[in-house]
PDB file of C-alpha atoms in Angstrom:
ATOM      1  CA  UNK A   4    -183.865 117.539-114.675  1.00  0.00           C
ATOM      2  CA  UNK A   5    -184.425 120.019-112.038  1.00  0.00           C
ATOM      3  CA  UNK A   6    -187.763 117.928-110.725  1.00  0.00           C
ATOM      4  CA  UNK A   7    -185.212 114.928-110.376  1.00  0.00           C
ATOM      5  CA  UNK A   8    -183.019 117.226-108.606  1.00  0.00           C
ATOM      6  CA  UNK A   9    -185.591 118.566-106.093  1.00  0.00           C
ATOM      7  CA  UNK A  10    -186.642 114.698-105.271  1.00  0.00           C
ATOM      8  CA  UNK A  11    -183.108 113.639-104.601  1.00  0.00           C
ATOM      9  CA  UNK A  12    -182.720 116.921-102.368  1.00  0.00           C
ATOM     10  CA  UNK A  13    -186.156 116.135-100.480  1.00  0.00           C
ATOM     11  CA  UNK A  14    -185.111 112.542 -99.536  1.00  0.00           C
ATOM     12  CA  UNK A  15    -182.042 113.421 -98.459  1.00  0.00           C
ATOM     13  CA  UNK A  16    -183.337 116.300 -96.684  1.00  0.00           C
ATOM     14  CA  UNK A  17    -185.866 114.221 -94.928  1.00  0.00           C
ATOM     15  CA  UNK A  18    -184.522 111.074 -94.687  1.00  0.00           C
ATOM     16  CA  UNK A  19    -183.993 111.235 -91.028  1.00  0.00           C
ATOM     17  CA  UNK A  20    -187.448 113.038 -90.097  1.00  0.00           C
ATOM     18  CA  UNK A  21    -189.034 109.898 -92.360  1.00  0.00           C
ATOM     19  CA  UNK A  22    -186.700 107.298 -90.571  1.00  0.00           C
ATOM     20  CA  UNK A  23    -187.459 108.718 -87.256  1.00  0.00           C
ATOM     21  CA  UNK A  24    -191.659 109.165 -88.309  1.00  0.00           C
ATOM     22  CA  UNK A  25    -191.735 105.123 -89.607  1.00  0.00           C
ATOM     23  CA  UNK A  26    -189.848 103.877 -85.692  1.00  0.00           C
ATOM     24  CA  UNK A  27    -192.438 106.275 -83.641  1.00  0.00           C
ATOM     25  CA  UNK A  28    -195.457 104.984 -85.955  1.00  0.00           C
ATOM     26  CA  UNK A  29    -193.958 100.995 -85.198  1.00  0.00           C
ATOM     27  CA  UNK A  30    -193.753 101.998 -81.467  1.00  0.00           C
ATOM     28  CA  UNK A  31    -197.255 102.799 -81.342  1.00  0.00           C
ATOM     29  CA  UNK A  32    -198.479 100.115 -82.820  1.00  0.00           C
ATOM     30  CA  UNK A  33    -196.940  97.880 -80.707  1.00  0.00           C
ATOM     31  CA  UNK A  34    -197.916  99.372 -78.140  1.00  0.00           C
ATOM     32  CA  UNK A  35    -201.748  99.275 -79.748  1.00  0.00           C
ATOM     33  CA  UNK A  36    -201.052  95.972 -80.027  1.00  0.00           C
ATOM     34  CA  UNK A  37    -200.333  95.512 -76.400  1.00  0.00           C
ATOM     35  CA  UNK A  38    -203.170  97.043 -75.802  1.00  0.00           C
ATOM     36  CA  UNK A  39    -205.101  94.680 -77.620  1.00  0.00           C
ATOM     37  CA  UNK A  40    -206.125  96.473 -80.390  1.00  0.00           C
ATOM     38  CA  UNK A  41    -206.889  95.829 -83.794  1.00  0.00           C
ATOM     39  CA  UNK A  42    -204.465  97.115 -85.711  1.00  0.00           C
ATOM     40  CA  UNK A  43    -203.839  94.993 -88.234  1.00  0.00           C
ATOM     41  CA  UNK A  44    -204.776  97.180 -91.424  1.00  0.00           C
ATOM     42  CA  UNK A  45    -202.422  99.974 -90.228  1.00  0.00           C
ATOM     43  CA  UNK A  46    -199.522  97.834 -89.362  1.00  0.00           C
ATOM     44  CA  UNK A  47    -199.727  96.148 -93.275  1.00  0.00           C
ATOM     45  CA  UNK A  48    -199.773  99.632 -94.415  1.00  0.00           C
ATOM     46  CA  UNK A  49    -196.928 100.847 -92.011  1.00  0.00           C
ATOM     47  CA  UNK A  50    -194.912  98.019 -93.943  1.00  0.00           C
ATOM     48  CA  UNK A  51    -195.712  98.839 -97.147  1.00  0.00           C
ATOM     49  CA  UNK A  52    -194.891 102.556 -96.665  1.00  0.00           C
ATOM     50  CA  UNK A  53    -191.565 100.991 -94.748  1.00  0.00           C
ATOM     51  CA  UNK A  54    -190.969  99.066 -98.257  1.00  0.00           C
ATOM     52  CA  UNK A  55    -191.520 101.881-100.614  1.00  0.00           C
ATOM     53  CA  UNK A  56    -189.264 103.920 -98.289  1.00  0.00           C
ATOM     54  CA  UNK A  57    -186.356 101.894 -98.146  1.00  0.00           C
ATOM     55  CA  UNK A  58    -186.841 101.273-102.194  1.00  0.00           C
ATOM     56  CA  UNK A  59    -186.799 105.319-102.602  1.00  0.00           C
ATOM     57  CA  UNK A  60    -183.425 105.315-100.736  1.00  0.00           C
ATOM     58  CA  UNK A  61    -181.936 102.343-102.716  1.00  0.00           C
ATOM     59  CA  UNK A  62    -182.913 103.813-105.915  1.00  0.00           C
ATOM     60  CA  UNK A  63    -181.916 107.436-105.099  1.00  0.00           C
ATOM     61  CA  UNK A  64    -178.126 107.025-105.546  1.00  0.00           C
ATOM     62  CA  UNK A  65    -178.822 105.298-108.644  1.00  0.00           C
ATOM     63  CA  UNK A  66    -180.565 107.783-110.080  1.00  0.00           C
ATOM     64  CA  UNK A  67    -178.337 110.369-108.880  1.00  0.00           C
ATOM     65  CA  UNK A  68    -175.103 108.614-110.647  1.00  0.00           C
ATOM     66  CA  UNK A  69    -177.502 108.512-114.072  1.00  0.00           C
ATOM     67  CA  UNK A  70    -177.958 111.964-114.284  1.00  0.00           C
ATOM     68  CA  UNK A  71    -175.065 113.095-112.939  1.00  0.00           C
ATOM     69  CA  UNK A  72    -173.082 114.245-116.204  1.00  0.00           C
ATOM     70  CA  UNK A  73    -176.628 116.588-116.529  1.00  0.00           C
ATOM     71  CA  UNK A  74    -175.830 117.494-113.384  1.00  0.00           C
ATOM     72  CA  UNK A  75    -172.749 118.569-113.730  1.00  0.00           C
ATOM     73  CA  UNK A  76    -173.332 120.252-117.014  1.00  0.00           C
ATOM     74  CA  UNK A  77    -176.296 122.566-115.646  1.00  0.00           C
ATOM     75  CA  UNK A  78    -174.373 123.019-112.436  1.00  0.00           C
ATOM     76  CA  UNK A  79    -171.564 124.671-114.449  1.00  0.00           C
ATOM     77  CA  UNK A  80    -174.462 127.234-115.840  1.00  0.00           C
ATOM     78  CA  UNK A  81    -176.109 127.861-112.481  1.00  0.00           C
ATOM     79  CA  UNK A  82    -172.256 128.808-110.780  1.00  0.00           C
ATOM     80  CA  UNK A  83    -172.111 130.959-114.031  1.00  0.00           C
ATOM     81  CA  UNK A  84    -175.356 132.589-113.473  1.00  0.00           C
ATOM     82  CA  UNK A  85    -174.483 133.103-109.737  1.00  0.00           C
ATOM     83  CA  UNK A  86    -171.177 134.401-110.344  1.00  0.00           C
ATOM     84  CA  UNK A  87    -172.793 137.040-113.077  1.00  0.00           C
ATOM     85  CA  UNK A  88    -175.675 137.678-110.674  1.00  0.00           C
ATOM     86  CA  UNK A  89    -172.929 138.649-107.918  1.00  0.00           C
ATOM     87  CA  UNK A  90    -171.102 141.091-109.906  1.00  0.00           C
ATOM     88  CA  UNK A  91    -174.711 142.774-110.138  1.00  0.00           C
ATOM     89  CA  UNK A  92    -175.097 142.536-106.388  1.00  0.00           C
ATOM     90  CA  UNK A  93    -171.748 144.394-105.976  1.00  0.00           C
ATOM     91  CA  UNK A  94    -172.669 146.974-108.597  1.00  0.00           C
ATOM     92  CA  UNK A  95    -175.768 147.278-106.618  1.00  0.00           C
ATOM     93  CA  UNK A  96    -174.447 147.514-103.171  1.00  0.00           C
ATOM     94  CA  UNK A  97    -172.441 150.300-104.460  1.00  0.00           C
ATOM     95  CA  UNK A  98    -174.598 152.511-105.654  1.00  0.00           C
ATOM     96  CA  UNK A  99    -176.910 151.781-102.837  1.00  0.00           C
ATOM     97  CA  UNK A 100    -174.227 152.915-100.523  1.00  0.00           C
ATOM     98  CA  UNK A 101    -174.220 156.507-102.546  1.00  0.00           C
ATOM     99  CA  UNK A 102    -177.804 157.156-101.832  1.00  0.00           C
ATOM    100  CA  UNK A 103    -179.026 160.859-100.765  1.00  0.00           C
ATOM    101  CA  UNK A 104    -180.302 159.306 -97.891  1.00  0.00           C
ATOM    102  CA  UNK A 105    -176.617 158.571 -96.351  1.00  0.00           C
ATOM    103  CA  UNK A 106    -175.956 161.853 -96.348  1.00  0.00           C
ATOM    104  CA  UNK A 107    -177.849 164.740 -94.484  1.00  0.00           C
ATOM    105  CA  UNK A 108    -177.236 168.634 -94.894  1.00  0.00           C
ATOM    106  CA  UNK A 109    -180.330 170.196 -92.620  1.00  0.00           C
ATOM    107  CA  UNK A 110    -182.344 171.033 -95.716  1.00  0.00           C
ATOM    108  CA  UNK A 111    -185.884 170.599 -95.001  1.00  0.00           C
ATOM    109  CA  UNK A 112    -187.346 169.020 -98.506  1.00  0.00           C
ATOM    110  CA  UNK A 113    -184.427 166.542 -98.320  1.00  0.00           C
ATOM    111  CA  UNK A 114    -186.746 164.091 -95.614  1.00  0.00           C
ATOM    112  CA  UNK A 115    -189.143 163.805 -98.383  1.00  0.00           C
ATOM    113  CA  UNK A 116    -186.860 163.314-100.947  1.00  0.00           C
ATOM    114  CA  UNK A 117    -185.045 160.810 -98.529  1.00  0.00           C
ATOM    115  CA  UNK A 118    -188.116 158.893 -97.725  1.00  0.00           C
ATOM    116  CA  UNK A 119    -188.698 158.587-101.515  1.00  0.00           C
ATOM    117  CA  UNK A 120    -185.901 157.260-102.168  1.00  0.00           C
ATOM    118  CA  UNK A 121    -185.991 154.185 -99.855  1.00  0.00           C
ATOM    119  CA  UNK A 122    -189.396 153.560-101.107  1.00  0.00           C
ATOM    120  CA  UNK A 123    -187.664 152.866-104.841  1.00  0.00           C
ATOM    121  CA  UNK A 124    -184.735 151.045-102.974  1.00  0.00           C
ATOM    122  CA  UNK A 125    -187.256 148.954-101.181  1.00  0.00           C
ATOM    123  CA  UNK A 126    -188.535 147.780-104.258  1.00  0.00           C
ATOM    124  CA  UNK A 127    -185.368 147.374-105.802  1.00  0.00           C
ATOM    125  CA  UNK A 128    -184.095 145.321-102.988  1.00  0.00           C
ATOM    126  CA  UNK A 129    -187.285 142.853-103.468  1.00  0.00           C
ATOM    127  CA  UNK A 130    -186.354 142.065-107.005  1.00  0.00           C
ATOM    128  CA  UNK A 131    -182.712 141.165-106.315  1.00  0.00           C
ATOM    129  CA  UNK A 132    -184.614 139.215-103.059  1.00  0.00           C
ATOM    130  CA  UNK A 133    -186.833 136.857-105.250  1.00  0.00           C
ATOM    131  CA  UNK A 134    -183.797 135.886-107.959  1.00  0.00           C
ATOM    132  CA  UNK A 135    -181.615 134.958-104.938  1.00  0.00           C
ATOM    133  CA  UNK A 136    -184.182 132.914-103.305  1.00  0.00           C
ATOM    134  CA  UNK A 137    -184.734 131.473-106.928  1.00  0.00           C
ATOM    135  CA  UNK A 138    -180.741 130.831-107.770  1.00  0.00           C
ATOM    136  CA  UNK A 139    -179.906 129.768-104.082  1.00  0.00           C
ATOM    137  CA  UNK A 140    -182.858 127.152-104.840  1.00  0.00           C
ATOM    138  CA  UNK A 141    -180.757 125.872-107.822  1.00  0.00           C
ATOM    139  CA  UNK A 142    -177.302 126.386-105.364  1.00  0.00           C
ATOM    140  CA  UNK A 143    -179.057 123.790-102.991  1.00  0.00           C
ATOM    141  CA  UNK A 144    -180.436 121.408-105.657  1.00  0.00           C
ATOM    142  CA  UNK A 145    -176.879 121.434-107.703  1.00  0.00           C
ATOM    143  CA  UNK A 146    -174.663 121.611-104.709  1.00  0.00           C
ATOM    144  CA  UNK A 147    -172.901 124.506-105.294  1.00  0.00           C
ATOM    145  CA  UNK A 148    -174.341 126.478-102.150  1.00  0.00           C
ATOM    146  CA  UNK A 149    -171.294 128.109-101.025  1.00  0.00           C
ATOM    147  CA  UNK A 150    -171.242 129.956-104.457  1.00  0.00           C
ATOM    148  CA  UNK A 151    -174.424 132.122-103.060  1.00  0.00           C
ATOM    149  CA  UNK A 152    -173.236 132.959-100.241  1.00  0.00           C
ATOM    150  CA  UNK A 153    -171.324 136.010-100.723  1.00  0.00           C
ATOM    151  CA  UNK A 154    -174.453 137.539-102.512  1.00  0.00           C
ATOM    152  CA  UNK A 155    -176.805 136.746 -99.987  1.00  0.00           C
ATOM    153  CA  UNK A 156    -174.609 138.169 -97.434  1.00  0.00           C
ATOM    154  CA  UNK A 157    -174.742 141.801 -99.540  1.00  0.00           C
ATOM    155  CA  UNK A 158    -177.931 141.505-100.122  1.00  0.00           C
ATOM    156  CA  UNK A 159    -178.418 141.258 -96.434  1.00  0.00           C
ATOM    157  CA  UNK A 160    -176.490 144.208 -95.641  1.00  0.00           C
ATOM    158  CA  UNK A 161    -178.631 146.313 -97.882  1.00  0.00           C
ATOM    159  CA  UNK A 162    -181.926 145.461 -96.463  1.00  0.00           C
ATOM    160  CA  UNK A 163    -180.879 145.970 -92.680  1.00  0.00           C
ATOM    161  CA  UNK A 164    -178.889 149.358 -94.115  1.00  0.00           C
ATOM    162  CA  UNK A 165    -182.612 150.522 -95.274  1.00  0.00           C
ATOM    163  CA  UNK A 166    -184.001 149.660 -92.375  1.00  0.00           C
ATOM    164  CA  UNK A 167    -181.215 151.406 -90.308  1.00  0.00           C
ATOM    165  CA  UNK A 168    -181.925 154.169 -92.422  1.00  0.00           C
ATOM    166  CA  UNK A 169    -185.691 153.964 -91.735  1.00  0.00           C
ATOM    167  CA  UNK A 170    -184.632 154.466 -88.381  1.00  0.00           C
ATOM    168  CA  UNK A 171    -182.137 157.486 -88.816  1.00  0.00           C
ATOM    169  CA  UNK A 172    -184.843 159.675 -90.981  1.00  0.00           C
ATOM    170  CA  UNK A 173    -187.379 158.827 -88.080  1.00  0.00           C
ATOM    171  CA  UNK A 174    -185.198 160.445 -85.693  1.00  0.00           C
ATOM    172  CA  UNK A 175    -184.408 163.097 -88.165  1.00  0.00           C
ATOM    173  CA  UNK A 176    -187.376 164.145 -89.282  1.00  0.00           C
ATOM    174  CA  UNK A 177    -188.993 164.438 -85.943  1.00  0.00           C
ATOM    175  CA  UNK A 178    -185.336 166.746 -84.693  1.00  0.00           C
ATOM    176  CA  UNK A 179    -186.330 168.935 -88.135  1.00  0.00           C
ATOM    177  CA  UNK A 180    -189.733 169.567 -87.115  1.00  0.00           C
ATOM    178  CA  UNK A 181    -189.341 170.818 -84.034  1.00  0.00           C
ATOM    179  CA  UNK A 182    -186.382 173.431 -85.329  1.00  0.00           C
ATOM    180  CA  UNK A 183    -188.895 174.377 -88.005  1.00  0.00           C
ATOM    181  CA  UNK A 184    -191.743 175.296 -85.481  1.00  0.00           C
ATOM    182  CA  UNK A 185    -189.133 176.911 -82.940  1.00  0.00           C
ATOM    183  CA  UNK A 186    -187.526 179.153 -85.967  1.00  0.00           C
ATOM    184  CA  UNK A 187    -191.132 181.316 -86.363  1.00  0.00           C
ATOM    185  CA  UNK A 188    -191.338 181.843 -82.496  1.00  0.00           C
ATOM    186  CA  UNK A 189    -191.607 185.561 -82.370  1.00  0.00           C
ATOM    187  CA  UNK A 190    -188.483 187.291 -79.913  1.00  0.00           C
ATOM    188  CA  UNK A 191    -190.640 187.569 -77.114  1.00  0.00           C
ATOM    189  CA  UNK A 192    -192.466 183.857 -76.923  1.00  0.00           C
ATOM    190  CA  UNK A 193    -189.159 182.334 -77.335  1.00  0.00           C
ATOM    191  CA  UNK A 194    -188.266 180.041 -74.345  1.00  0.00           C
ATOM    192  CA  UNK A 195    -184.818 179.054 -74.464  1.00  0.00           C
ATOM    193  CA  UNK A 196    -184.531 177.011 -70.904  1.00  0.00           C
ATOM    194  CA  UNK A 197    -187.444 174.612 -72.573  1.00  0.00           C
ATOM    195  CA  UNK A 198    -186.389 175.122 -76.362  1.00  0.00           C
ATOM    196  CA  UNK A 199    -182.100 173.859 -74.137  1.00  0.00           C
ATOM    197  CA  UNK A 200    -184.139 170.841 -72.740  1.00  0.00           C
ATOM    198  CA  UNK A 201    -185.925 169.275 -75.733  1.00  0.00           C
ATOM    199  CA  UNK A 202    -181.816 169.501 -77.662  1.00  0.00           C
ATOM    200  CA  UNK A 203    -180.334 167.304 -75.091  1.00  0.00           C
ATOM    201  CA  UNK A 204    -182.962 164.860 -75.165  1.00  0.00           C
ATOM    202  CA  UNK A 205    -182.781 165.068 -79.252  1.00  0.00           C
ATOM    203  CA  UNK A 206    -178.837 164.660 -78.802  1.00  0.00           C
ATOM    204  CA  UNK A 207    -179.621 161.613 -75.844  1.00  0.00           C
ATOM    205  CA  UNK A 208    -181.576 159.691 -78.895  1.00  0.00           C
ATOM    206  CA  UNK A 209    -178.854 160.279 -81.259  1.00  0.00           C
ATOM    207  CA  UNK A 210    -175.896 158.821 -78.641  1.00  0.00           C
ATOM    208  CA  UNK A 211    -178.225 155.270 -78.402  1.00  0.00           C
ATOM    209  CA  UNK A 212    -178.830 154.974 -82.104  1.00  0.00           C
ATOM    210  CA  UNK A 213    -177.431 151.462 -83.176  1.00  0.00           C
ATOM    211  CA  UNK A 214    -173.675 151.655 -83.353  1.00  0.00           C
ATOM    212  CA  UNK A 215    -173.679 150.669 -87.410  1.00  0.00           C
ATOM    213  CA  UNK A 216    -175.810 153.904 -87.702  1.00  0.00           C
ATOM    214  CA  UNK A 217    -173.023 156.014 -85.976  1.00  0.00           C
ATOM    215  CA  UNK A 218    -170.115 154.770 -87.048  1.00  0.00           C
ATOM    216  CA  UNK A 219    -170.895 154.158 -90.838  1.00  0.00           C
ATOM    217  CA  UNK A 220    -173.857 156.340 -91.668  1.00  0.00           C
ATOM    218  CA  UNK A 221    -172.090 160.152 -92.952  1.00  0.00           C
ATOM    219  CA  UNK A 222    -175.948 161.399 -92.550  1.00  0.00           C
ATOM    220  CA  UNK A 223    -175.634 160.806 -88.805  1.00  0.00           C
ATOM    221  CA  UNK A 224    -172.379 162.887 -88.219  1.00  0.00           C
ATOM    222  CA  UNK A 225    -174.575 165.602 -90.136  1.00  0.00           C
ATOM    223  CA  UNK A 226    -177.542 165.456 -87.894  1.00  0.00           C
ATOM    224  CA  UNK A 227    -175.282 164.734 -84.440  1.00  0.00           C
ATOM    225  CA  UNK A 228    -173.626 168.438 -86.118  1.00  0.00           C
ATOM    226  CA  UNK A 229    -176.635 170.068 -85.984  1.00  0.00           C
ATOM    227  CA  UNK A 230    -178.189 169.731 -82.772  1.00  0.00           C
ATOM    228  CA  UNK A 231    -174.727 170.321 -81.002  1.00  0.00           C
ATOM    229  CA  UNK A 232    -174.670 174.052 -82.718  1.00  0.00           C
ATOM    230  CA  UNK A 233    -178.774 174.345 -81.782  1.00  0.00           C
ATOM    231  CA  UNK A 234    -177.247 173.135 -78.452  1.00  0.00           C
ATOM    232  CA  UNK A 235    -174.986 175.601 -78.686  1.00  0.00           C
ATOM    233  CA  UNK A 236    -176.924 178.303 -80.181  1.00  0.00           C
ATOM    234  CA  UNK A 237    -179.806 178.290 -77.995  1.00  0.00           C
ATOM    235  CA  UNK A 238    -178.225 180.057 -74.446  1.00  0.00           C
ATOM    236  CA  UNK A 239    -176.796 182.440 -76.491  1.00  0.00           C
ATOM    237  CA  UNK A 240    -180.351 183.495 -77.808  1.00  0.00           C
ATOM    238  CA  UNK A 241    -181.039 183.613 -73.978  1.00  0.00           C
ATOM    239  CA  UNK A 242    -177.975 185.950 -72.948  1.00  0.00           C
ATOM    240  CA  UNK A 243    -179.313 188.101 -75.989  1.00  0.00           C
ATOM    241  CA  UNK A 244    -182.563 188.220 -74.660  1.00  0.00           C
ATOM    242  CA  UNK A 245    -181.570 190.357 -71.288  1.00  0.00           C
ATOM    243  CA  UNK A 246    -182.585 193.702 -70.907  1.00  0.00           C
ATOM    244  CA  UNK A 247    -179.192 195.293 -70.981  1.00  0.00           C
ATOM    245  CA  UNK A 248    -178.703 194.895 -74.637  1.00  0.00           C
ATOM    246  CA  UNK A 249    -179.035 198.391 -76.767  1.00  0.00           C
ATOM    247  CA  UNK A 250    -179.110 198.885 -80.257  1.00  0.00           C
ATOM    248  CA  UNK A 251    -175.155 199.411 -80.112  1.00  0.00           C
ATOM    249  CA  UNK A 252    -174.379 196.248 -78.945  1.00  0.00           C
ATOM    250  CA  UNK A 253    -176.803 194.849 -81.255  1.00  0.00           C
ATOM    251  CA  UNK A 254    -174.899 196.757 -83.769  1.00  0.00           C
ATOM    252  CA  UNK A 255    -171.547 194.839 -82.497  1.00  0.00           C
ATOM    253  CA  UNK A 256    -173.132 191.552 -83.013  1.00  0.00           C
ATOM    254  CA  UNK A 257    -174.635 192.082 -86.366  1.00  0.00           C
ATOM    255  CA  UNK A 258    -170.641 193.346 -87.641  1.00  0.00           C
ATOM    256  CA  UNK A 259    -168.802 190.789 -85.995  1.00  0.00           C
ATOM    257  CA  UNK A 260    -171.261 188.195 -87.454  1.00  0.00           C
ATOM    258  CA  UNK A 261    -171.677 189.682 -90.999  1.00  0.00           C
ATOM    259  CA  UNK A 262    -175.186 188.729 -90.847  1.00  0.00           C
ATOM    260  CA  UNK A 263    -177.971 191.626 -90.846  1.00  0.00           C
ATOM    261  CA  UNK A 264    -181.336 191.597 -89.131  1.00  0.00           C
ATOM    262  CA  UNK A 265    -183.567 194.130 -87.995  1.00  0.00           C
ATOM    263  CA  UNK A 266    -181.391 194.964 -84.589  1.00  0.00           C
ATOM    264  CA  UNK A 267    -183.668 198.140 -84.599  1.00  0.00           C
ATOM    265  CA  UNK A 268    -186.598 196.576 -83.973  1.00  0.00           C
ATOM    266  CA  UNK A 269    -185.839 193.647 -81.753  1.00  0.00           C
ATOM    267  CA  UNK A 270    -189.173 192.327 -80.736  1.00  0.00           C
ATOM    268  CA  UNK A 271    -190.213 191.603 -84.578  1.00  0.00           C
ATOM    269  CA  UNK A 272    -187.077 189.217 -85.355  1.00  0.00           C
ATOM    270  CA  UNK A 273    -187.961 185.286 -84.910  1.00  0.00           C
ATOM    271  CA  UNK A 274    -186.008 182.780 -83.500  1.00  0.00           C
ATOM    272  CA  UNK A 275    -184.533 181.462 -87.498  1.00  0.00           C
ATOM    273  CA  UNK A 276    -183.666 185.187 -87.803  1.00  0.00           C
ATOM    274  CA  UNK A 277    -181.129 184.830 -85.103  1.00  0.00           C
ATOM    275  CA  UNK A 278    -180.108 181.300 -85.925  1.00  0.00           C
ATOM    276  CA  UNK A 279    -179.102 182.803 -89.189  1.00  0.00           C
ATOM    277  CA  UNK A 280    -176.682 184.475 -87.043  1.00  0.00           C
ATOM    278  CA  UNK A 281    -174.922 181.535 -86.440  1.00  0.00           C
ATOM    279  CA  UNK A 282    -173.670 182.181 -82.580  1.00  0.00           C
ATOM    280  CA  UNK A 283    -172.671 178.884 -81.841  1.00  0.00           C
ATOM    281  CA  UNK A 284    -169.378 179.996 -83.900  1.00  0.00           C
ATOM    282  CA  UNK A 285    -168.809 183.138 -81.785  1.00  0.00           C
ATOM    283  CA  UNK A 286    -169.803 181.569 -78.077  1.00  0.00           C
ATOM    284  CA  UNK A 287    -167.118 183.489 -76.644  1.00  0.00           C
ATOM    285  CA  UNK A 288    -167.584 187.116 -77.879  1.00  0.00           C
ATOM    286  CA  UNK A 289    -171.616 187.104 -77.187  1.00  0.00           C
ATOM    287  CA  UNK A 290    -170.407 186.028 -73.883  1.00  0.00           C
ATOM    288  CA  UNK A 291    -168.070 189.171 -73.867  1.00  0.00           C
ATOM    289  CA  UNK A 292    -170.618 191.532 -75.418  1.00  0.00           C
ATOM    290  CA  UNK A 293    -173.755 190.393 -73.146  1.00  0.00           C
ATOM    291  CA  UNK A 294    -170.989 191.006 -70.157  1.00  0.00           C
ATOM    292  CA  UNK A 295    -169.870 194.300 -71.829  1.00  0.00           C
ATOM    293  CA  UNK A 296    -173.732 195.468 -72.123  1.00  0.00           C
ATOM    294  CA  UNK A 297    -174.550 193.966 -68.080  1.00  0.00           C
ATOM    295  CA  UNK A 298    -171.963 196.625 -67.209  1.00  0.00           C
ATOM    296  CA  UNK A 299    -172.933 199.233 -68.963  1.00  0.00           C
ATOM    297  CA  UNK A 300    -176.275 198.961 -67.729  1.00  0.00           C
ATOM    298  CA  UNK A 301    -174.447 198.996 -64.270  1.00  0.00           C
ATOM    299  CA  UNK A 302    -172.973 202.236 -64.608  1.00  0.00           C
ATOM    300  CA  UNK A 303    -175.898 203.523 -66.233  1.00  0.00           C
ATOM    301  CA  UNK A 304    -178.225 202.810 -63.180  1.00  0.00           C
ATOM    302  CA  UNK A 305    -175.634 204.559 -61.622  1.00  0.00           C
ATOM    303  CA  UNK A 306    -175.525 207.457 -63.272  1.00  0.00           C
ATOM    304  CA  UNK A 307    -179.057 208.028 -63.050  1.00  0.00           C
ATOM    305  CA  UNK A 308    -179.127 207.147 -59.323  1.00  0.00           C
ATOM    306  CA  UNK A 309    -176.547 210.075 -59.302  1.00  0.00           C
ATOM    307  CA  UNK A 310    -178.644 212.278 -60.990  1.00  0.00           C
ATOM    308  CA  UNK A 311    -181.856 212.020 -59.640  1.00  0.00           C
ATOM    309  CA  UNK A 312    -179.904 212.199 -55.842  1.00  0.00           C
ATOM    310  CA  UNK A 313    -178.456 215.525 -57.148  1.00  0.00           C
ATOM    311  CA  UNK A 314    -181.636 217.090 -58.633  1.00  0.00           C
ATOM    312  CA  UNK A 315    -183.532 216.947 -55.625  1.00  0.00           C
ATOM    313  CA  UNK A 316    -180.495 218.486 -53.255  1.00  0.00           C
ATOM    314  CA  UNK A 317    -180.672 222.045 -52.908  1.00  0.00           C
ATOM    315  CA  UNK A 318    -177.750 224.301 -51.782  1.00  0.00           C
ATOM    316  CA  UNK A 319    -177.590 227.611 -49.572  1.00  0.00           C
ATOM    317  CA  UNK A 320    -174.871 230.383 -49.953  1.00  0.00           C
ATOM    318  CA  UNK A 321    -174.220 233.112 -47.764  1.00  0.00           C
ATOM    319  CA  UNK A 322    -171.825 235.556 -47.370  1.00  0.00           C
ATOM    320  CA  UNK A 323    -168.392 235.632 -45.300  1.00  0.00           C
ATOM    321  CA  UNK A 324    -168.499 238.846 -43.051  1.00  0.00           C
ATOM    322  CA  UNK A 325    -167.701 241.199 -45.669  1.00  0.00           C
ATOM    323  CA  UNK A 326    -165.734 239.213 -48.459  1.00  0.00           C
ATOM    324  CA  UNK A 327    -167.202 238.288 -51.590  1.00  0.00           C
ATOM    325  CA  UNK A 328    -166.458 234.525 -50.813  1.00  0.00           C
ATOM    326  CA  UNK A 329    -169.583 232.333 -50.578  1.00  0.00           C
ATOM    327  CA  UNK A 330    -170.208 229.548 -48.158  1.00  0.00           C
ATOM    328  CA  UNK A 331    -173.131 226.837 -48.227  1.00  0.00           C
ATOM    329  CA  UNK A 332    -175.281 226.857 -45.411  1.00  0.00           C
TER     330      UNK A 332
END
């Protein structure tokens, strides 16, 4: 039955092309005859081809009518199979949308997990795509193509999302690689200006991502938050690197954030130690502490200048007349 239905489908789908080809061949042979070229054999073969083709077209409706009962019975089975397949695909889609690669927490090991899950889902989608192709072929033969439209759309969405997920995690991996490298930079080597420039580029990359990623992927908002936090943190770190900061000011930072660092040995700190302070949450407070440190440094400098000035001064006293009063000369 499948061979018969396939043949009938081929006849119907190729009828216009075959008729056009026959007409083109006829016109070509007429032209060759006008050029006094012998095309009797070709003409004879074309006549036979036309006759055979016309016979096929005439027999096709009769054959189709003869197998209609079998077609309808088999068609019902195929529709039922497609319905079951559609239910399976809906479940597949629901499970797919819950995959770990749609979430982003900022942990380094989740990148490997995301790529591993992507590879697994690619294989799974290939399997359902193969089944879909088989059912789509049967749906076309048994004239129930509308039944397969929804499963086709759902699988296409999964395939589209998987490609977008790959695009997102490529960006996330790049961002994380930079942040990981920066985390080990020691205090004296921290270049906040370069870090800020690079982080702004990352944010721009996120802004121009596919609209579907930006609107429908929870992971996007997680990565964007990480970048925004880093972008807010870096200038604060730059402020803390000012020479006016004293141990008492660092103690105030530790007390404010509730995170312990080795504030007695600031040069030993790494960038990751400062990130742990979550300075992006205390931008204004840190600004106040740095501002206070700056003012205190000015006062200290003025006091030192006064001390130096007064230390170099010498006063000579003389007795006033016959009294015990001493005057500065």
